[in-house]
XYZ file of C-alpha atoms in Angstrom:
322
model
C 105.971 156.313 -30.848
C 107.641 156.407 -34.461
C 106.712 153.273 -35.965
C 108.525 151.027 -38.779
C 105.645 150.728 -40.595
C 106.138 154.324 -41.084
C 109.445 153.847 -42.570
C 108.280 150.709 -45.194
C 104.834 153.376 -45.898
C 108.164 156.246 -46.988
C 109.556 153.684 -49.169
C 107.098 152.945 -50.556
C 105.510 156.046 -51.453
C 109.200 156.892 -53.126
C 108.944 154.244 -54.780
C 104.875 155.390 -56.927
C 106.005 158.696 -57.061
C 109.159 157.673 -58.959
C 107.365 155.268 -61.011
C 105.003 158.132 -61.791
C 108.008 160.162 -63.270
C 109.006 157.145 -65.299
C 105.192 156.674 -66.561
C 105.577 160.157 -68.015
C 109.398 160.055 -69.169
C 109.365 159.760 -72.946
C 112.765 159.294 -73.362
C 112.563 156.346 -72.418
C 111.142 153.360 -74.961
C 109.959 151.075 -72.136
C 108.764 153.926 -69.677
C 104.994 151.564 -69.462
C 107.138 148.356 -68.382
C 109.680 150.612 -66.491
C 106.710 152.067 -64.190
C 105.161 149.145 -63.454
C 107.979 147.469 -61.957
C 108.633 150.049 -59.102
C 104.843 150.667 -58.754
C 104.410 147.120 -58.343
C 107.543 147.457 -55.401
C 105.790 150.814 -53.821
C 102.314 149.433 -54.030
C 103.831 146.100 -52.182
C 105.169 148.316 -49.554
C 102.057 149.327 -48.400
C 100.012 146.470 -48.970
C 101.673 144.365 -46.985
C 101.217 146.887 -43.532
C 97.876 144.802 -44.865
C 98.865 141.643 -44.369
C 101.245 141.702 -41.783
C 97.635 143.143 -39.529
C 95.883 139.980 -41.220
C 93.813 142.792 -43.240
C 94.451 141.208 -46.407
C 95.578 137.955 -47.745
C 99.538 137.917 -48.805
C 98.299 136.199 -52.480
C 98.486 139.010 -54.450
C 102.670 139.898 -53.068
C 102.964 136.525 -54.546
C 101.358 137.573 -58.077
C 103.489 141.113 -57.861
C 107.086 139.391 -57.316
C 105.954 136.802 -60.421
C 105.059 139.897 -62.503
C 108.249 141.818 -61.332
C 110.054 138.855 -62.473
C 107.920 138.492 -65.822
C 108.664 142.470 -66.459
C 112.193 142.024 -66.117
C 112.961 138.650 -67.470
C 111.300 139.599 -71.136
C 113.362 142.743 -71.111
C 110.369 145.455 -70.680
C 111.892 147.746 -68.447
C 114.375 150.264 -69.461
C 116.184 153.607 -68.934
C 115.660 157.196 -69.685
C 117.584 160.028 -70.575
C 119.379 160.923 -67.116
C 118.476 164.719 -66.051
C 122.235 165.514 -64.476
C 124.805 168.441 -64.263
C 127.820 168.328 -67.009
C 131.095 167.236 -66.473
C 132.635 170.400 -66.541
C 130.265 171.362 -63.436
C 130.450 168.418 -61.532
C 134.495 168.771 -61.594
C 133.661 172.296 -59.946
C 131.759 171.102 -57.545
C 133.876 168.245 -56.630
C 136.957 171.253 -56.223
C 134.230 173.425 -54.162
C 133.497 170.894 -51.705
C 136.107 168.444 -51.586
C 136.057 166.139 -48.985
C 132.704 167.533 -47.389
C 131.204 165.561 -49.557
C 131.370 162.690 -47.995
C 129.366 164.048 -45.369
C 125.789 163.240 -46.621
C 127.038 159.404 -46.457
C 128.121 159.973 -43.183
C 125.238 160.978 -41.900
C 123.581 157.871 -42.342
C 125.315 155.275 -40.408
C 125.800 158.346 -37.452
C 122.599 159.096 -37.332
C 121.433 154.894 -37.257
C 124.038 154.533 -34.719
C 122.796 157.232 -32.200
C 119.320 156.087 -32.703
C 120.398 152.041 -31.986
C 122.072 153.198 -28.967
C 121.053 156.408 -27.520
C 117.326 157.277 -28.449
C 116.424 153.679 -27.834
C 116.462 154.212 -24.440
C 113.908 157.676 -24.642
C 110.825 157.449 -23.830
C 107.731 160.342 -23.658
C 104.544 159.279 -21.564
C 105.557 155.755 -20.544
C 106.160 154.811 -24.541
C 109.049 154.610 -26.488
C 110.098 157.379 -28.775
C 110.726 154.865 -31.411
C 109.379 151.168 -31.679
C 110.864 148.502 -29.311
C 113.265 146.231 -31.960
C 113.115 147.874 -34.636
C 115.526 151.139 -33.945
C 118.545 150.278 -36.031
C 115.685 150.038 -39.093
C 113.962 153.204 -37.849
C 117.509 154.668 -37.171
C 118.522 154.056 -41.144
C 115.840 155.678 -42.288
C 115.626 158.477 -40.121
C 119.516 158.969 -41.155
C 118.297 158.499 -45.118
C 115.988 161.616 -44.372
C 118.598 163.621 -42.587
C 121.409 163.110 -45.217
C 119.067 164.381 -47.947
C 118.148 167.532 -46.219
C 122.132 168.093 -45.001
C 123.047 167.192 -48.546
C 120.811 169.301 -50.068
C 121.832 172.025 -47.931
C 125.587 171.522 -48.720
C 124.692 171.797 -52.820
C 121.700 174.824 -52.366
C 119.396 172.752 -53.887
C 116.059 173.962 -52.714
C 113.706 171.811 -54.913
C 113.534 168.027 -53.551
C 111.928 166.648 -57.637
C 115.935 167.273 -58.255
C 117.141 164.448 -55.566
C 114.008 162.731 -56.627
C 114.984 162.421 -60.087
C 118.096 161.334 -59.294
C 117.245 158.893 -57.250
C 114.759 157.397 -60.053
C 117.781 157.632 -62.751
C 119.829 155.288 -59.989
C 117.418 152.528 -59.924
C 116.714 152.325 -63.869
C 120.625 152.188 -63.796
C 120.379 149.675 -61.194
C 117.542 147.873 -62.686
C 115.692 144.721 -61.271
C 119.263 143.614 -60.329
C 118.633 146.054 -56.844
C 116.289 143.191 -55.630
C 117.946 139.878 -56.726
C 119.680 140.139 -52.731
C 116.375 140.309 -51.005
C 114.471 137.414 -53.258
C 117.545 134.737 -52.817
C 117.585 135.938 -48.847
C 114.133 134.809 -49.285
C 114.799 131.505 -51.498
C 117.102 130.666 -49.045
C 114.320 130.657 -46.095
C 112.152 128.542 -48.442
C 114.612 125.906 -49.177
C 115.367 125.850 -45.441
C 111.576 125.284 -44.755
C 111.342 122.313 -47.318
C 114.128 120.578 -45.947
C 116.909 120.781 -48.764
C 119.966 121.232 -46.068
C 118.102 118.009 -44.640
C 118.074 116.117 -48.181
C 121.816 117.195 -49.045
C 122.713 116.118 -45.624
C 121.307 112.695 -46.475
C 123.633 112.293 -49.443
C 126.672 113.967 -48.432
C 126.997 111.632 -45.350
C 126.274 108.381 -47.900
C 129.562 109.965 -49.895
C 131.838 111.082 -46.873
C 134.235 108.678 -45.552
C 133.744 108.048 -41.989
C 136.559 110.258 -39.821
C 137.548 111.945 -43.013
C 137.806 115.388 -41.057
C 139.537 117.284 -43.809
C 137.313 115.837 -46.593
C 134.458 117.018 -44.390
C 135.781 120.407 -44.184
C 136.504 120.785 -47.663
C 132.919 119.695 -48.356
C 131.418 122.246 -45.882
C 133.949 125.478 -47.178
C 133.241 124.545 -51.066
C 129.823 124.021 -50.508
C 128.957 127.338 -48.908
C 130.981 128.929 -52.115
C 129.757 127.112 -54.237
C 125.836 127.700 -52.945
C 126.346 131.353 -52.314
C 127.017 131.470 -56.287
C 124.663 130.033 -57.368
C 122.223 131.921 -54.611
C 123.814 135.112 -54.341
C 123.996 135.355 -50.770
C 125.773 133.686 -48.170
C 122.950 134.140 -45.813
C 120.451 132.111 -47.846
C 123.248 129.135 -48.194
C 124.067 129.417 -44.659
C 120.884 127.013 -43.376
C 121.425 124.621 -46.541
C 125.068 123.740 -45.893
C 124.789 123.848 -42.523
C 121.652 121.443 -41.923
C 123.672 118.861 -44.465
C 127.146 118.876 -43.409
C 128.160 121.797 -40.731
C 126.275 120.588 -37.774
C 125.441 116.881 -38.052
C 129.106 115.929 -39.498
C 131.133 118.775 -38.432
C 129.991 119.381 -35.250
C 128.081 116.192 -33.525
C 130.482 113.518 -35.258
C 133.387 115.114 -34.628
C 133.033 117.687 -31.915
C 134.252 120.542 -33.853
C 133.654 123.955 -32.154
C 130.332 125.133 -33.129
C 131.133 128.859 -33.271
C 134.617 128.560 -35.262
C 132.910 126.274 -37.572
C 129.832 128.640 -38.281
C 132.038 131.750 -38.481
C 134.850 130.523 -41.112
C 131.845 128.674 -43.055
C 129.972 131.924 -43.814
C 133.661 133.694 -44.469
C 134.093 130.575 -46.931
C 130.450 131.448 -48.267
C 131.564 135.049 -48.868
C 134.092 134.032 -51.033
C 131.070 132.789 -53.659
C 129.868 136.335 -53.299
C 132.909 137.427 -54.734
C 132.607 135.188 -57.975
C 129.371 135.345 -58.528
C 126.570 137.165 -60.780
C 123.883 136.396 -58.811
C 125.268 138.612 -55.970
C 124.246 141.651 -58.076
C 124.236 144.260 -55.346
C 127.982 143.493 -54.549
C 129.193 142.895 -58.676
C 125.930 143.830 -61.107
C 124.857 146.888 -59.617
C 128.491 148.830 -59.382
C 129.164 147.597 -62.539
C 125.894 149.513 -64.177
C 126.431 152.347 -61.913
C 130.294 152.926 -63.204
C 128.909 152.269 -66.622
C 131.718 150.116 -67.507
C 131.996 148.360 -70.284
C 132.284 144.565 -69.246
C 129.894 143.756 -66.979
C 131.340 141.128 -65.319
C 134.662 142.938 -65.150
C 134.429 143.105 -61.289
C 133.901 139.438 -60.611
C 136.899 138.916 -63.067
C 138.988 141.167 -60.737
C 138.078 139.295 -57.736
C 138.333 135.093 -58.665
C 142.223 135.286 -57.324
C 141.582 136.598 -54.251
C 137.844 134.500 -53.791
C 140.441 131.261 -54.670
C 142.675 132.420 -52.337
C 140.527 133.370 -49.323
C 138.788 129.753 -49.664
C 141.461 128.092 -49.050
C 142.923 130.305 -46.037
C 139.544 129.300 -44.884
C 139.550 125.471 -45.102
C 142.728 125.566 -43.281
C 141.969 127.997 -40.996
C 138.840 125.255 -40.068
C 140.478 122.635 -39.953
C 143.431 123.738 -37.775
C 141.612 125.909 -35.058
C 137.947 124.525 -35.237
C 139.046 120.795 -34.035
């Protein structure tokens, strides 16, 4: 049976022997703080296989993310000279291949989506072929492995340090900005777990008007935008607005439909994603990767249509959800 842990124990390892060629790129001025960051992220990719068996306590994950976050908030890590083709070769490669190249990305989502559906249901000696509940995460990295190997194919690259160093000149593009999703997803959780929707609840309800339906809406819709901004991720302000103001007012006081409430309140939470910083896969990150010049420049390009879409949204509620 193909395991996940087996996936998680492939990232990881990516991720030290990446941090290894930064450790030894002296191009780069911060290559010592640069390392440790990733190695930090590999070694926490196998250590916790550790705790998740109760092997090991989860402590020391605790001490990585806070020196992660030290590393990166003091401006230690940094960026290397990137090891890449020239323009002039890239354009003929681009006219070789045209639209082929799209293949490699392709792959991926093919390859998750015959494994989520198809080799799911295989099974050799009475055991799965790959781990019950956990195929569409086995199925995205078994698609990551097969779109390397077709795209190197595609380009005749037969040394894999060349997609390797590519990949490590993306993430010191990306930076620590790649993992600002995943801790908020996890924020979110936390402030779930100590009660904040539970706490804003208690105030919002001391505020609200009794049988102000459309006030209530308003508060639910701005809320979620307004949370997701300043969490980065709808999903982590989902269980905050939801515990204050989308279930106990919207739905139990006045018997709004659960499902149309829940749905158009995470659209209306997407909208923050849009306007946001702190969503830095969606606005950072392409923004680093295009190399352009404002760095904000995205979220600038989006605020009319975030405005917009929040609005279409607290109608939307309050005409269909009631």
């Amino acid at each position: 049976m193909i395991k996940a842990e087996w996936f998680f124990w492939l990232v990881g390892a990516i991720f030290l022997v990446m941090a290894a060629q930064m450790l030894r790129d002296r191009s780069n001025p911060k290559r010592l703080g640069t390392a440790a960051f990733w190695g930090l992220i590999g070694a926490g990719f196998v250590y916790s296989s550790w705790v998740v068996e109760k092997r090991a306590p989860a402590e020391p994950l605790g001490v990585a993310v806070l020196g992660m976050a030290a590393l990166a908030g003091f401006g230690l890590t940094g960026r290397g000279e990137v090891r890449t083709t020239t323009p002039e070769e890239r354009v003929r490669s681009a006219a070789r291949l045209g639209n082929r190249l799209f293949i490699p990305a392709l792959t991926i989502p093919v390859v998750a989506m015959v494994c989520a559906v198809g080799v799911k249901e295989l099974s050799v000696g009475g055991e799965p072929v790959l781990q019950k509940g956990s195929e569409t995460i086995l199925g995205l990295g078994i698609g990551a492995v097969a779109a390397l190997a077709v795209g190197m194919v595609m380009l005749r690259e037969k040394r894999i340090a060349t997609p390797v160093h590519a990949g490590r000149s993306m993430l010191e593009a990306m930076g620590w900005a790649m993992l600002l999703p995943q801790l908020l997803a996890t924020l979110g959780s936390i402030f779930s777990v100590a009660g904040v929707g539970t706490e804003v609840g208690k105030l919002t309800t001391k505020v609200l008007p009794d049988d102000s339906l459309l006030l209530a809406v308003v508060v639910y819709c701005v809320g979620m935008a307004l949370f997701t901004m300043i969490m980065g991720n709808a999903f982590a302000a989902f269980p905050v607005m939801t515990a204050a103001v989308g279930w106990p007012v919207l739905v139990q006081q006045m018997d709004g439909d659960p499902a149309a409430i829940l749905a158009i309140g995470m659209l209306a939470g997407f909208c923050g994603t849009l306007a946001t910083p702190m969503a830095a896969n969606f606005n950072i990150v392409p923004a680093a990767l295009l190399e352009l010049k404002d760095q904000y420049g995205p979220i600038k390009a989006q605020l009319p249509t975030a405005a917009v879409l929040l609005g279409c949204n607290i109608v939307i509620m309050a005409l269909v959800a009631f």
